[in-house]
Every structure is written in structure tokens, then in C-alpha cells.
Tab-separated table of C-alpha atoms and ligand atoms in Angstrom:
chain	number	residue	atom	x	y	z
A	168	UNK	CA	-32.516	-10.369	-20.501
A	169	UNK	CA	-30.230	-10.711	-17.470
A	170	UNK	CA	-31.767	-12.217	-14.336
A	171	UNK	CA	-28.475	-13.599	-12.970
A	172	UNK	CA	-28.221	-13.355	-9.187
A	173	UNK	CA	-31.865	-12.302	-8.799
A	174	UNK	CA	-34.252	-13.781	-6.247
A	175	UNK	CA	-37.622	-15.196	-7.339
A	176	UNK	CA	-39.927	-14.270	-4.455
A	177	UNK	CA	-43.186	-12.882	-5.881
A	178	UNK	CA	-44.630	-11.869	-9.247
A	179	UNK	CA	-44.894	-8.169	-8.317
A	180	UNK	CA	-41.066	-8.025	-8.456
A	181	UNK	CA	-40.982	-8.902	-12.176
A	182	UNK	CA	-41.861	-6.979	-15.350
A	183	UNK	CA	-44.006	-8.418	-18.132
A	184	UNK	CA	-40.856	-8.698	-20.273
A	185	UNK	CA	-39.081	-10.724	-17.582
A	186	UNK	CA	-42.107	-12.990	-17.049
A	187	UNK	CA	-42.482	-13.571	-20.791
A	188	UNK	CA	-38.760	-14.313	-21.020
A	189	UNK	CA	-39.097	-17.002	-18.313
A	190	UNK	CA	-42.162	-18.508	-20.028
A	191	UNK	CA	-40.352	-18.697	-23.369
A	192	UNK	CA	-37.191	-20.085	-21.744
A	193	UNK	CA	-39.366	-22.789	-20.101
A	194	UNK	CA	-40.818	-23.731	-23.484
A	195	UNK	CA	-37.322	-23.892	-24.976
A	196	UNK	CA	-35.961	-26.051	-22.145
A	197	UNK	CA	-38.991	-28.362	-22.472
A	198	UNK	CA	-38.386	-28.744	-26.224
A	199	UNK	CA	-34.700	-29.511	-25.605
A	200	UNK	CA	-35.587	-32.213	-23.070
A	201	UNK	CA	-38.114	-33.789	-25.462
A	202	UNK	CA	-35.407	-33.840	-28.167
A	203	UNK	CA	-33.051	-35.636	-25.777
A	204	UNK	CA	-30.520	-32.775	-25.652
A	205	UNK	CA	-28.241	-32.921	-22.602
A	206	UNK	CA	-28.621	-29.960	-20.240
A	207	UNK	CA	-25.981	-31.217	-17.789
A	208	UNK	CA	-23.621	-28.268	-18.235
A	209	UNK	CA	-26.295	-25.603	-17.542
A	210	UNK	CA	-25.815	-25.804	-13.781
A	211	UNK	CA	-22.936	-28.254	-13.350
A	212	UNK	CA	-21.071	-27.790	-10.083
A	213	UNK	CA	-23.929	-25.895	-8.396
A	214	UNK	CA	-25.323	-26.967	-5.016
A	215	UNK	CA	-28.965	-26.272	-4.197
A	216	UNK	CA	-30.761	-26.376	-0.817
A	217	UNK	CA	-34.471	-27.223	-0.845
A	218	UNK	CA	-36.218	-26.138	2.369
A	219	UNK	CA	-39.785	-27.374	2.818
A	220	UNK	CA	-41.654	-26.302	5.957
A	221	UNK	CA	-44.858	-27.575	4.280
A	222	UNK	CA	-45.311	-30.800	2.314
A	223	UNK	CA	-45.043	-31.055	-1.485
A	224	UNK	CA	-45.150	-33.459	-4.412
A	225	UNK	CA	-44.816	-31.298	-7.559
A	226	UNK	CA	-42.589	-28.497	-6.314
A	227	UNK	CA	-40.058	-30.722	-4.597
A	228	UNK	CA	-39.872	-33.202	-7.484
A	229	UNK	CA	-39.646	-30.356	-10.011
A	230	UNK	CA	-36.703	-28.740	-8.238
A	231	UNK	CA	-34.940	-32.088	-7.850
A	232	UNK	CA	-35.424	-33.301	-11.432
A	233	UNK	CA	-34.633	-29.852	-12.862
A	234	UNK	CA	-31.427	-29.713	-10.815
A	235	UNK	CA	-30.351	-33.254	-11.784
A	236	UNK	CA	-31.078	-32.612	-15.486
A	237	UNK	CA	-28.882	-29.500	-15.358
A	238	UNK	CA	-26.010	-31.167	-13.474
A	239	UNK	CA	-26.628	-29.573	-10.042
A	240	UNK	CA	-26.730	-31.316	-6.644
A	241	UNK	CA	-29.567	-30.914	-4.128
A	242	UNK	CA	-30.072	-31.254	-0.369
A	243	UNK	CA	-33.711	-31.679	0.758
A	244	UNK	CA	-34.633	-30.367	4.215
A	245	UNK	CA	-38.087	-31.642	5.201
A	246	UNK	CA	-40.580	-29.927	7.528
A	247	UNK	CA	-39.033	-31.606	10.582
A	248	UNK	CA	-35.461	-32.103	9.419
A	249	UNK	CA	-33.820	-28.755	10.178
A	250	UNK	CA	-33.416	-26.236	12.992
A	251	UNK	CA	-35.212	-23.489	11.032
A	252	UNK	CA	-37.538	-21.368	13.105
A	253	UNK	CA	-37.414	-23.719	16.092
A	254	UNK	CA	-33.793	-23.342	17.228
A	255	UNK	CA	-32.390	-20.980	14.610
A	256	UNK	CA	-33.741	-17.791	13.055
A	257	UNK	CA	-34.310	-17.385	9.341
A	258	UNK	CA	-31.541	-14.760	9.225
A	259	UNK	CA	-28.997	-17.112	10.822
A	260	UNK	CA	-30.108	-20.047	8.652
A	261	UNK	CA	-29.736	-17.870	5.553
A	262	UNK	CA	-26.210	-16.854	6.500
A	263	UNK	CA	-25.214	-20.485	7.099
A	264	UNK	CA	-26.765	-21.952	3.954
A	265	UNK	CA	-25.523	-19.031	1.852
A	266	UNK	CA	-21.938	-20.104	2.719
A	267	UNK	CA	-22.533	-23.639	1.412
A	268	UNK	CA	-25.097	-23.433	-1.370
A	269	UNK	CA	-25.345	-21.547	-4.670
A	270	UNK	CA	-29.155	-21.263	-4.510
A	271	UNK	CA	-31.939	-21.894	-1.971
A	272	UNK	CA	-35.577	-22.893	-2.506
A	273	UNK	CA	-37.927	-22.144	0.390
A	274	UNK	CA	-41.538	-23.279	0.964
A	275	UNK	CA	-43.127	-22.023	4.151
A	276	UNK	CA	-45.706	-19.850	5.822
A	277	UNK	CA	-45.374	-16.045	5.820
A	278	UNK	CA	-43.947	-14.224	2.793
A	279	UNK	CA	-41.780	-12.208	5.223
A	280	UNK	CA	-39.776	-15.373	5.930
A	281	UNK	CA	-38.742	-15.956	2.332
A	282	UNK	CA	-38.007	-12.242	1.961
A	283	UNK	CA	-35.759	-12.413	5.072
A	284	UNK	CA	-34.029	-15.510	3.767
A	285	UNK	CA	-33.269	-13.687	0.524
A	286	UNK	CA	-32.047	-10.612	2.380
A	287	UNK	CA	-29.421	-12.536	4.332
A	288	UNK	CA	-28.464	-15.492	2.100
A	289	UNK	CA	-26.338	-13.675	-0.482
A	290	UNK	CA	-27.337	-16.282	-3.106
A	291	UNK	CA	-30.538	-16.509	-5.209
A	292	UNK	CA	-33.611	-17.583	-3.214
A	293	UNK	CA	-36.650	-19.098	-4.980
A	294	UNK	CA	-40.090	-19.060	-3.333
A	295	UNK	CA	-41.569	-22.558	-3.538
A	296	UNK	CA	-44.887	-21.315	-1.995
A	297	UNK	CA	-45.823	-19.093	0.918
A	298	UNK	CA	-49.246	-18.217	2.308
A	299	UNK	CA	-49.243	-15.111	0.109
A	300	UNK	CA	-47.703	-16.274	-3.163
A	301	UNK	CA	-46.684	-19.167	-5.393
A	302	UNK	CA	-44.547	-17.631	-8.141
A	303	UNK	CA	-42.975	-20.754	-9.691
A	304	UNK	CA	-46.502	-22.086	-10.271
A	305	UNK	CA	-47.217	-18.917	-12.297
A	306	UNK	CA	-44.559	-19.561	-14.908
A	307	UNK	CA	-45.846	-23.134	-15.359
A	308	UNK	CA	-49.472	-21.982	-15.593
A	309	UNK	CA	-48.788	-19.262	-18.153
A	310	UNK	CA	-46.556	-21.592	-20.135
A	311	UNK	CA	-49.416	-24.115	-20.244
A	312	UNK	CA	-51.916	-21.493	-21.431
A	313	UNK	CA	-49.486	-20.385	-24.131
A	314	UNK	CA	-49.097	-23.998	-25.305
A	315	UNK	CA	-52.865	-24.483	-25.546
A	316	UNK	CA	-53.998	-21.070	-26.812
A	317	UNK	CA	-50.854	-19.794	-28.575
A	318	UNK	CA	-51.066	-16.505	-26.666
A	319	UNK	CA	-51.611	-14.937	-23.248
A	320	UNK	CA	-52.702	-11.371	-23.923
A	321	UNK	CA	-56.502	-11.173	-24.282
A	322	UNK	CA	-57.202	-14.525	-22.575
A	323	UNK	CA	-60.194	-14.408	-20.209
A	324	UNK	CA	-59.022	-16.163	-17.043
A	325	UNK	CA	-61.571	-16.923	-14.319
A	326	UNK	CA	-60.473	-17.938	-10.814
A	327	UNK	CA	-63.141	-19.574	-8.602
A	328	UNK	CA	-62.904	-20.401	-4.895
A	329	UNK	CA	-60.592	-18.898	-2.257
A	330	UNK	CA	-59.072	-15.976	-4.170
A	331	UNK	CA	-57.455	-14.408	-1.070
A	332	UNK	CA	-54.620	-16.893	-0.726
A	333	UNK	CA	-51.362	-17.673	-2.569
A	334	UNK	CA	-52.922	-18.873	-5.838
A	335	UNK	CA	-55.569	-16.175	-6.222
A	336	UNK	CA	-53.077	-13.401	-5.396
A	337	UNK	CA	-50.342	-14.647	-7.697
A	338	UNK	CA	-52.658	-15.360	-10.621
A	339	UNK	CA	-54.254	-11.913	-10.363
A	340	UNK	CA	-50.855	-10.187	-10.442
A	341	UNK	CA	-49.551	-12.353	-13.285
A	342	UNK	CA	-52.656	-12.003	-15.471
A	343	UNK	CA	-52.679	-8.224	-14.911
A	344	UNK	CA	-49.039	-7.934	-15.947
A	345	UNK	CA	-49.502	-10.070	-19.060
A	346	UNK	CA	-52.526	-8.185	-20.458
A	347	UNK	CA	-55.060	-10.888	-19.603
A	348	UNK	CA	-58.635	-10.418	-18.385
A	349	UNK	CA	-58.643	-11.763	-14.824
A	350	UNK	CA	-61.907	-12.419	-12.977
A	351	UNK	CA	-62.112	-13.500	-9.330
A	352	UNK	CA	-65.500	-15.244	-9.290
A	353	UNK	CA	-66.344	-16.018	-5.676
A	354	UNK	CA	-68.163	-14.828	-2.599
A	355	UNK	CA	-67.066	-11.319	-1.548
A	356	UNK	CA	-65.409	-12.608	1.623
A	357	UNK	CA	-62.933	-14.536	-0.577
A	358	UNK	CA	-61.915	-11.641	-2.847
A	359	UNK	CA	-58.193	-10.749	-2.743
A	360	UNK	CA	-57.236	-7.864	-0.409
A	361	UNK	CA	-58.330	-4.508	-1.797
A	362	UNK	CA	-54.819	-2.937	-1.865
A	363	UNK	CA	-53.648	-5.753	-4.146
A	364	UNK	CA	-56.766	-5.569	-6.325
A	365	UNK	CA	-56.233	-1.818	-6.804
A	366	UNK	CA	-52.559	-2.320	-7.600
A	367	UNK	CA	-53.422	-4.996	-10.164
A	368	UNK	CA	-56.127	-2.819	-11.718
A	369	UNK	CA	-53.475	-0.111	-12.219
A	370	UNK	CA	-51.067	-2.648	-13.720
A	371	UNK	CA	-53.818	-3.945	-16.031
A	372	UNK	CA	-54.524	-0.419	-17.297
A	373	UNK	CA	-50.942	-0.277	-18.575
A	374	UNK	CA	-50.915	-3.819	-20.010
A	375	UNK	CA	-54.307	-3.689	-21.747
A	376	UNK	CA	-55.738	-6.350	-19.435
A	377	UNK	CA	-58.423	-6.089	-16.757
A	378	UNK	CA	-59.137	-7.224	-13.195
A	379	UNK	CA	-62.752	-7.829	-12.170
A	380	UNK	CA	-64.355	-9.202	-8.996
A	381	UNK	CA	-67.812	-10.771	-9.055
A	382	UNK	CA	-69.958	-13.102	-6.985
A	383	UNK	CA	-72.112	-13.937	-10.041
A	384	UNK	CA	-71.066	-17.257	-11.634
A	385	UNK	CA	-72.928	-16.686	-14.928
A	386	UNK	CA	-71.415	-13.217	-15.437
A	387	UNK	CA	-67.970	-14.246	-14.176
A	388	UNK	CA	-67.637	-17.340	-16.357
A	389	UNK	CA	-69.212	-15.781	-19.469
A	390	UNK	CA	-66.912	-16.370	-22.464
A	391	UNK	CA	-64.086	-17.641	-20.242
A	392	UNK	CA	-61.064	-19.215	-21.956
A	393	UNK	CA	-59.737	-20.714	-18.705
A	394	UNK	CA	-61.515	-21.587	-15.456
A	395	UNK	CA	-59.084	-22.180	-12.598
A	396	UNK	CA	-59.536	-23.287	-9.010
A	397	UNK	CA	-57.540	-24.442	-5.978
A	398	UNK	CA	-58.291	-26.252	-2.720
A	399	UNK	CA	-60.746	-24.508	-0.390
A	400	UNK	CA	-58.522	-25.037	2.660
A	401	UNK	CA	-54.808	-24.466	2.187
A	402	UNK	CA	-51.820	-26.011	3.936
A	403	UNK	CA	-51.367	-24.573	7.414
A	404	UNK	CA	-55.041	-23.601	7.852
A	405	UNK	CA	-56.977	-25.258	10.721
A	406	UNK	CA	-59.361	-28.176	10.035
A	407	UNK	CA	-62.052	-26.144	11.813
A	408	UNK	CA	-62.531	-23.980	8.696
A	409	UNK	CA	-63.668	-26.857	6.424
A	410	UNK	CA	-67.325	-26.500	7.365
A	411	UNK	CA	-67.622	-22.799	6.553
A	412	UNK	CA	-65.519	-23.143	3.391
A	413	UNK	CA	-67.763	-25.937	2.084
A	414	UNK	CA	-70.846	-23.873	2.841
A	415	UNK	CA	-69.545	-20.598	1.445
A	416	UNK	CA	-67.556	-21.846	-1.556
A	417	UNK	CA	-69.827	-24.643	-2.861
A	418	UNK	CA	-71.659	-22.150	-5.131
A	419	UNK	CA	-68.248	-21.514	-6.724
A	420	UNK	CA	-67.391	-25.140	-7.436
A	421	UNK	CA	-66.034	-25.652	-10.976
A	422	UNK	CA	-68.626	-27.869	-12.635
A	423	UNK	CA	-70.525	-28.362	-15.905
A	424	UNK	CA	-72.821	-25.442	-15.079
A	425	UNK	CA	-69.881	-23.028	-14.705
A	426	UNK	CA	-68.440	-24.272	-18.017
A	427	UNK	CA	-71.816	-23.851	-19.745
A	428	UNK	CA	-71.186	-20.052	-19.664
A	429	UNK	CA	-67.601	-20.341	-20.962
A	430	UNK	CA	-66.315	-20.448	-24.555
A	431	UNK	CA	-66.742	-23.852	-26.245
A	432	UNK	CA	-62.993	-24.578	-26.162
A	433	UNK	CA	-62.480	-23.377	-22.588
A	434	UNK	CA	-59.947	-25.242	-20.454
A	435	UNK	CA	-59.881	-26.280	-16.800
A	436	UNK	CA	-56.768	-25.634	-14.716
A	437	UNK	CA	-55.771	-26.373	-11.098
A	438	UNK	CA	-52.366	-26.153	-9.407
A	439	UNK	CA	-53.096	-29.537	-7.708
A	440	UNK	CA	-53.501	-31.420	-5.448
A	441	UNK	CA	-57.299	-31.449	-6.034
A	442	UNK	CA	-60.288	-32.912	-4.202
A	443	UNK	CA	-62.316	-34.253	-7.146
A	444	UNK	CA	-63.167	-37.770	-5.895
A	445	UNK	CA	-63.009	-40.007	-2.823
A	446	UNK	CA	-59.529	-41.403	-3.447
A	447	UNK	CA	-57.824	-39.367	-0.724
A	448	UNK	CA	-57.927	-39.676	3.068
A	449	UNK	CA	-59.179	-36.114	3.506
A	450	UNK	CA	-61.729	-36.583	0.693
A	451	UNK	CA	-63.173	-39.596	2.546
A	452	UNK	CA	-63.238	-37.758	5.907
A	453	UNK	CA	-65.067	-34.813	4.329
A	454	UNK	CA	-67.483	-37.202	2.609
A	455	UNK	CA	-68.277	-38.916	5.925
A	456	UNK	CA	-68.807	-35.602	7.697
A	457	UNK	CA	-70.566	-33.512	5.032
A	458	UNK	CA	-71.841	-36.090	2.512
A	459	UNK	CA	-70.123	-34.592	-0.553
A	460	UNK	CA	-68.133	-36.565	-3.180
A	461	UNK	CA	-65.930	-33.747	-4.434
A	462	UNK	CA	-65.129	-30.171	-3.512
A	463	UNK	CA	-63.620	-27.389	-5.631
A	464	UNK	CA	-64.097	-29.286	-8.921
A	465	UNK	CA	-66.326	-32.152	-9.998
A	466	UNK	CA	-64.729	-35.393	-11.117
A	467	UNK	CA	-66.548	-34.967	-14.446
A	468	UNK	CA	-64.690	-31.728	-15.228
A	469	UNK	CA	-61.388	-32.879	-13.731
A	470	UNK	CA	-61.354	-35.978	-15.960
A	471	UNK	CA	-62.747	-34.233	-19.060
A	472	UNK	CA	-61.050	-33.202	-22.307
A	473	UNK	CA	-61.097	-29.643	-20.989
A	474	UNK	CA	-58.758	-30.486	-18.146
A	475	UNK	CA	-55.096	-29.603	-18.772
A	476	UNK	CA	-53.977	-30.125	-15.180
A	477	UNK	CA	-51.350	-32.761	-15.942
A	478	UNK	CA	-49.727	-30.637	-18.675
A	479	UNK	CA	-49.654	-27.932	-16.020
A	480	UNK	CA	-48.058	-30.295	-13.481
A	481	UNK	CA	-45.387	-31.427	-15.961
A	482	UNK	CA	-44.639	-27.809	-16.784
A	483	UNK	CA	-43.731	-27.129	-13.154
A	484	UNK	CA	-40.475	-28.972	-13.816
A	485	UNK	CA	-39.621	-27.173	-17.078
A	486	UNK	CA	-40.461	-23.754	-15.642
A	487	UNK	CA	-38.548	-24.302	-12.392
A	488	UNK	CA	-35.621	-25.295	-14.586
A	489	UNK	CA	-35.980	-21.944	-16.372
A	490	UNK	CA	-36.142	-19.981	-13.098
A	491	UNK	CA	-33.027	-21.690	-11.700
A	492	UNK	CA	-31.126	-21.478	-14.973
A	493	UNK	CA	-31.957	-17.793	-15.573
A	494	UNK	CA	-30.919	-16.738	-12.056
A	495	UNK	CA	-27.994	-19.091	-11.469
A	496	UNK	CA	-27.073	-21.012	-14.639
A	497	UNK	CA	-23.641	-21.267	-16.240
A	498	UNK	CA	-23.268	-19.021	-19.295
A	499	UNK	CA	-23.933	-21.087	-22.422
B	772	CP	N1	-48.916	-27.238	-7.071
B	772	CP	C1	-48.035	-27.499	-6.078
B	772	CP	O1	-47.308	-26.627	-5.598
B	772	CP	O2	-48.007	-28.792	-5.696
B	772	CP	P1	-47.189	-29.413	-4.467
B	772	CP	O3	-47.809	-28.869	-3.201
B	772	CP	O4	-47.333	-30.889	-4.617
B	772	CP	O5	-45.752	-28.963	-4.580
B	773	NVA	N1	-53.447	-22.956	-1.828
B	773	NVA	C1	-52.765	-24.224	-1.773
B	773	NVA	C2	-51.836	-24.375	-2.935
B	773	NVA	C3	-51.143	-25.718	-3.017
B	773	NVA	C4	-50.216	-25.818	-4.167
B	773	NVA	C5	-52.042	-24.336	-0.453
B	773	NVA	O1	-51.380	-23.368	-0.051
B	773	NVA	O2	-52.122	-25.388	0.189
């Protein structure tokens, strides 16, 4: 499998074989790290730019630790710390950074921006989240499912909440490619766009998987292996939408009732950060305004044995290591 020089922009660009290769490489790199094997020569001498136009904990730390472990150097550009978009176009930024860096991570708003960056940079560009997709999260999520279930094909994967945004889109594409049974279980307004649903249904026909949309929680969660959710209001969306999201998505909260329809060993997943208690500023503000203690997932489920969210978070680092190594690493 040769992914050298490739960009990592969205899951639609990759075949099932390539995705499986990245998942297995992530597992191998994780095992090496646990064994204490040095990975310093995998990317020694490489310089990486990390551009974040939105905030991050996991993605930024994963890129930094992965780079340090593999001997690469990083520069972090925060949402206010560069000229990007304000005084300099994406195309010009790409041509400047491409002269200095061997690889560029970009987290921002429209997918078009990361695509433009990749077009002009001349070095691999990795999408660290856009409004439309979150591909590095996909490798971590699938890696985590493989660790817990020993397989991906045939897994019933239910996504609840806002399925129209980066997480819902990317999970639907990835599950379809990998022969999984993907269900978007939410109110119709929050279904992914129909062109993407149709494309994924075609992909699933080839892979032996399926893509289903339903607004019925009992039918959607029936015999689920994994129930997944994400925040109801994503980064960059206006605060004004909280009220309607709470009203419209509360029936699709991940709670004990939803899990009562799932398989006995079903797992809970979430890309994080999550609103499951009142230990966040926004959680408290929402509580004061709307009187609720949690949003997309109850604290009971989040803290339960079913929850594998911190395995998932750890795996962001191992899988980002795999993506960088596969596209830019030194030949071993
Ligand atoms: N899951 C995820 O991308 O987390 P961060 O926003 O903290 O990077
Ligand atoms: N949908 C969320 C994902 C965060 C990792 C957002 O875009 O804010």
C-alpha cells in the first residue's frame, strides 16, 4: 500500500483497502509505543505546520505528540495567530507554507478551504476537521471498534443527533465503505444531505453494508453494536440555534432507553468534547436557560462500562501517527 505524498482530506477519497491499511497501521504503531519501541526515525527531519482556525484539545495534542514521537518538529498556528483568510488567501498561504514545511494540518470551516490548501501546497495536507468532514477521527473510531469487537464488517453502527455535519457525514461514508450497517437515527431535518446518502447507499451495496435513515429510536437502535453521538451545536454555529437543537434533538439523546433496544454488549462512542454533566461553562449556561443537566448523552451512559470514549480519544494520537507516517514517513 503506497500512500506517500497523498493528502488526507475526506473519506470519500479513500478505498476500503486504504482505510483498512491505515487502521491496521494505527494498531501496529500503538502496539510499538506500548512496547516502548522508539519511533524517532519514522519522521526525523520533517517539519509540520498545524493550522487551527477553530479550537481543539485532542486533534492538536495528537498531531503534536505523534510528530514528537516520530522525530518531527511542529509549528502551531492558533485561530488568531496567522494571516490566513484575513490578510492572505488560502492559496497564497499554501504556497508559502509549502516552501517551508513537509506536511500541513488544517482545521477550519468550509471543506473547500482545505481542498484549496492541498491544491496549492505541494506537500501532504491533512484535514483536522472542517464543517463537512473529520477524517482523522474516522481512523481512530474504526480502530477503536476493531479493538473492542475484533471486526468492522457487519457491525451495526447507530448515529444519533445532528447527522448532517462533519461527524455524521464522515461516519456514514466510512461505515458504508467498510461493510458496516450504518443508521442515522434522528429527526428528518438532521439527516445527511440526500446526494451523500445516495452515494453511500451505492457504496454499501458494493461493500455488503447498508445505510438507513430513521426517526424511530426503537427501530434505529434495535440490535445496535455501537451507539454514537456528537454535540448538538458544532464549532462555528451561532448560539441562537441552541434552543431549537435542544427541542428537536432531545428525543435522540443517547440514554438508557436507547441502549435498552441495543445488543447486550453494545458500546457508546463520542468524538468528544461531550455535554454529559454540569462541569463545563456552556453546560452551566444551558442548564440555567433550559433547566437540563446534560444534552446529547446522559452522564449515566457516558460514565458506564459501555462507554469507550477515552480509548477512542487515545486512539486519535495513534491513528494520526499512522496518517502522517503513511503519507510522509521515512522508508523503514
Ligand atoms: N474530537 C476532536 O476532534 O476533539 P478536539 O476538538 O478536541 O480536537
Ligand atoms: N461536530 C463537532 C465535532 C467536534 C470534534 C464540531 O464540529 O464542533
